[in-house]
mmCIF file of C-alpha atoms in Angstrom:
data_model
loop_
_atom_site.group_PDB
_atom_site.id
_atom_site.type_symbol
_atom_site.label_atom_id
_atom_site.label_comp_id
_atom_site.label_asym_id
_atom_site.label_seq_id
_atom_site.Cartn_x
_atom_site.Cartn_y
_atom_site.Cartn_z
ATOM 1 C CA MET A 78 16.159 -47.386 -2.377
ATOM 2 C CA GLY A 79 18.623 -44.796 -1.083
ATOM 3 C CA ASN A 80 19.760 -44.081 2.465
ATOM 4 C CA ILE A 81 17.274 -41.688 4.151
ATOM 5 C CA TYR A 82 20.278 -39.766 5.462
ATOM 6 C CA SER A 83 21.805 -39.472 1.995
ATOM 7 C CA TYR A 84 23.017 -35.956 1.492
ATOM 8 C CA ASN A 85 25.554 -35.231 -1.176
ATOM 9 C CA SER A 86 28.077 -33.033 0.556
ATOM 10 C CA ASN A 87 30.017 -32.751 -2.680
ATOM 11 C CA THR A 88 27.286 -30.652 -4.278
ATOM 12 C CA ARG A 89 27.200 -26.905 -4.059
ATOM 13 C CA ASP A 90 24.412 -26.997 -1.529
ATOM 14 C CA GLY A 91 26.361 -29.477 0.554
ATOM 15 C CA GLU A 92 29.385 -27.130 0.500
ATOM 16 C CA ASP A 93 27.161 -24.276 1.620
ATOM 17 C CA GLU A 94 25.808 -26.320 4.518
ATOM 18 C CA VAL A 95 29.253 -27.520 5.671
ATOM 19 C CA GLY A 96 30.467 -23.900 5.362
ATOM 20 C CA SER A 97 27.590 -22.610 7.653
ATOM 21 C CA LEU A 98 28.677 -25.000 10.482
ATOM 22 C CA THR A 99 30.252 -23.534 13.577
ATOM 23 C CA ARG A 100 33.933 -24.188 14.132
ATOM 24 C CA ARG A 101 33.144 -26.890 16.582
ATOM 25 C CA GLN A 102 30.632 -28.484 14.247
ATOM 26 C CA GLN A 103 33.115 -28.382 11.359
ATOM 27 C CA GLU A 104 35.813 -29.982 13.477
ATOM 28 C CA GLU A 105 33.308 -32.736 14.442
ATOM 29 C CA TYR A 106 32.223 -33.098 10.834
ATOM 30 C CA GLU A 107 35.866 -33.657 9.716
ATOM 31 C CA ARG A 108 36.410 -36.377 12.367
ATOM 32 C CA TYR A 109 34.062 -38.686 10.436
ATOM 33 C CA LYS A 110 35.883 -40.913 7.955
ATOM 34 C CA THR A 111 33.208 -41.926 5.476
ATOM 35 C CA ASN A 112 30.941 -39.723 3.419
ATOM 36 C CA ASN A 113 27.931 -41.710 4.920
ATOM 37 C CA GLU A 114 29.014 -40.757 8.449
ATOM 38 C CA LYS A 115 29.528 -37.135 7.411
ATOM 39 C CA ASN A 116 26.090 -37.088 5.767
ATOM 40 C CA ILE A 117 24.392 -38.509 8.800
ATOM 41 C CA TYR A 118 26.073 -35.846 10.990
ATOM 42 C CA LEU A 119 25.177 -33.038 8.581
ATOM 43 C CA ARG A 120 21.560 -34.272 8.456
ATOM 44 C CA ALA A 121 21.377 -34.218 12.253
ATOM 45 C CA ILE A 122 22.658 -30.607 12.327
ATOM 46 C CA LEU A 123 20.180 -29.534 9.709
ATOM 47 C CA SER A 124 17.302 -31.271 11.458
ATOM 48 C CA GLU A 125 18.255 -29.488 14.667
ATOM 49 C CA ARG A 126 18.327 -26.101 12.917
ATOM 50 C CA ASN A 127 14.875 -26.749 11.393
ATOM 51 C CA ARG A 128 13.508 -27.674 14.772
ATOM 52 C CA ASP A 129 14.942 -24.491 16.297
ATOM 53 C CA GLU A 130 13.465 -22.442 13.488
ATOM 54 C CA ASP A 131 10.081 -24.064 13.957
ATOM 55 C CA GLU A 132 10.109 -23.277 17.673
ATOM 56 C CA GLU A 133 10.987 -19.633 16.931
ATOM 57 C CA ILE A 134 8.109 -19.357 14.414
ATOM 58 C CA ASN A 135 5.704 -20.928 16.910
ATOM 59 C CA GLU A 136 6.799 -18.548 19.608
ATOM 60 C CA GLU A 137 6.254 -15.554 17.277
ATOM 61 C CA LEU A 138 2.810 -16.841 16.277
ATOM 62 C CA GLN A 139 1.896 -17.286 19.938
ATOM 63 C CA LYS A 140 2.939 -13.576 20.552
ATOM 64 C CA ILE A 141 0.776 -12.453 17.538
ATOM 65 C CA ARG A 142 -2.129 -14.494 18.763
ATOM 66 C CA LYS A 143 -1.930 -13.168 22.256
ATOM 67 C CA ASP A 144 -2.083 -9.585 20.923
ATOM 68 C CA LEU A 145 -5.171 -10.095 18.769
ATOM 69 C CA THR A 146 -8.064 -7.607 19.197
ATOM 70 C CA ARG A 147 -11.510 -8.949 19.958
ATOM 71 C CA ARG A 148 -12.496 -8.636 16.330
ATOM 72 C CA GLN A 149 -9.343 -10.464 15.165
ATOM 73 C CA LYS A 150 -9.928 -13.230 17.774
ATOM 74 C CA ARG A 151 -13.484 -13.809 16.338
ATOM 75 C CA GLU A 152 -12.018 -13.964 12.796
ATOM 76 C CA TYR A 153 -9.236 -16.300 14.055
ATOM 77 C CA GLU A 154 -11.765 -18.676 15.635
ATOM 78 C CA LYS A 155 -13.564 -18.826 12.189
ATOM 79 C CA CYS A 156 -10.452 -20.382 10.624
ATOM 80 C CA ARG A 157 -11.084 -24.047 10.281
ATOM 81 C CA THR A 158 -7.623 -25.533 9.486
ATOM 82 C CA ASP A 159 -4.204 -24.965 10.970
ATOM 83 C CA GLN A 160 -3.148 -23.575 7.597
ATOM 84 C CA GLU A 161 -5.892 -20.927 7.614
ATOM 85 C CA LYS A 162 -5.019 -19.969 11.152
ATOM 86 C CA PHE A 163 -1.275 -19.714 10.237
ATOM 87 C CA PHE A 164 -2.128 -17.486 7.247
ATOM 88 C CA TYR A 165 -4.439 -15.366 9.318
ATOM 89 C CA LEU A 166 -1.763 -14.753 11.852
ATOM 90 C CA LYS A 167 0.706 -13.934 9.137
ATOM 91 C CA ALA A 168 -1.780 -11.501 7.617
ATOM 92 C CA VAL A 169 -2.360 -9.783 11.048
ATOM 93 C CA HIS A 170 1.318 -9.462 11.402
ATOM 94 C CA SER A 171 1.686 -7.971 7.915
ATOM 95 C CA GLU A 172 -1.272 -5.712 8.520
ATOM 96 C CA ARG A 173 0.499 -4.378 11.708
ATOM 97 C CA GLU A 174 3.718 -4.054 9.841
ATOM 98 C CA ARG A 175 2.478 -2.444 6.599
ATOM 99 C CA GLY A 176 -0.978 -1.129 7.625
ATOM 100 C CA VAL A 177 -2.595 -3.238 4.910
ATOM 101 C CA CYS A 178 -5.044 -6.116 5.394
ATOM 102 C CA LEU A 179 -3.904 -9.156 3.505
ATOM 103 C CA PHE A 180 -6.080 -11.747 4.993
ATOM 104 C CA LYS A 181 -8.825 -11.659 2.370
ATOM 105 C CA GLU A 182 -6.262 -12.028 -0.408
ATOM 106 C CA ILE A 183 -4.503 -14.893 1.315
ATOM 107 C CA HIS A 184 -7.827 -16.561 2.194
ATOM 108 C CA HIS A 185 -8.916 -16.266 -1.381
ATOM 109 C CA ARG A 186 -5.668 -17.877 -2.477
ATOM 110 C CA CYS A 187 -6.186 -20.757 -0.096
ATOM 111 C CA ASP A 188 -9.800 -21.248 -1.276
ATOM 112 C CA SER A 189 -8.706 -21.153 -4.896
ATOM 113 C CA LYS A 190 -5.985 -23.728 -4.225
ATOM 114 C CA GLN A 191 -8.288 -25.984 -2.287
ATOM 115 C CA GLN A 192 -10.873 -25.775 -5.089
ATOM 116 C CA THR A 193 -8.309 -26.797 -7.767
ATOM 117 C CA GLU A 194 -7.012 -29.614 -5.577
ATOM 118 C CA SER A 195 -10.497 -31.085 -5.014
ATOM 119 C CA VAL A 196 -11.147 -31.206 -8.778
#
């Protein structure tokens, strides 16, 4: 079984990730002697980025939820799973952006996917 921190920095993706580091992060990355140490450091940076992105997404979803109309709030409360709630808020955002209601289409996709998974 491989190291959970294993990340091949010699691959094209690894080169892209190292290239996207800040100067300070690149200097710190180069201080590590072994590939394993470098991989652990790179994984930590990527994990931190993902956490930051998740926080930004959650903040944006909170703003969208706060601005729901009464009708939209009722529809939101009908959503049973976190996934449905997420897709509903994305649809509301898209509706605001494009003037098109996407919720029914997305909800239909989720229902279709859940039905095929339960078979």
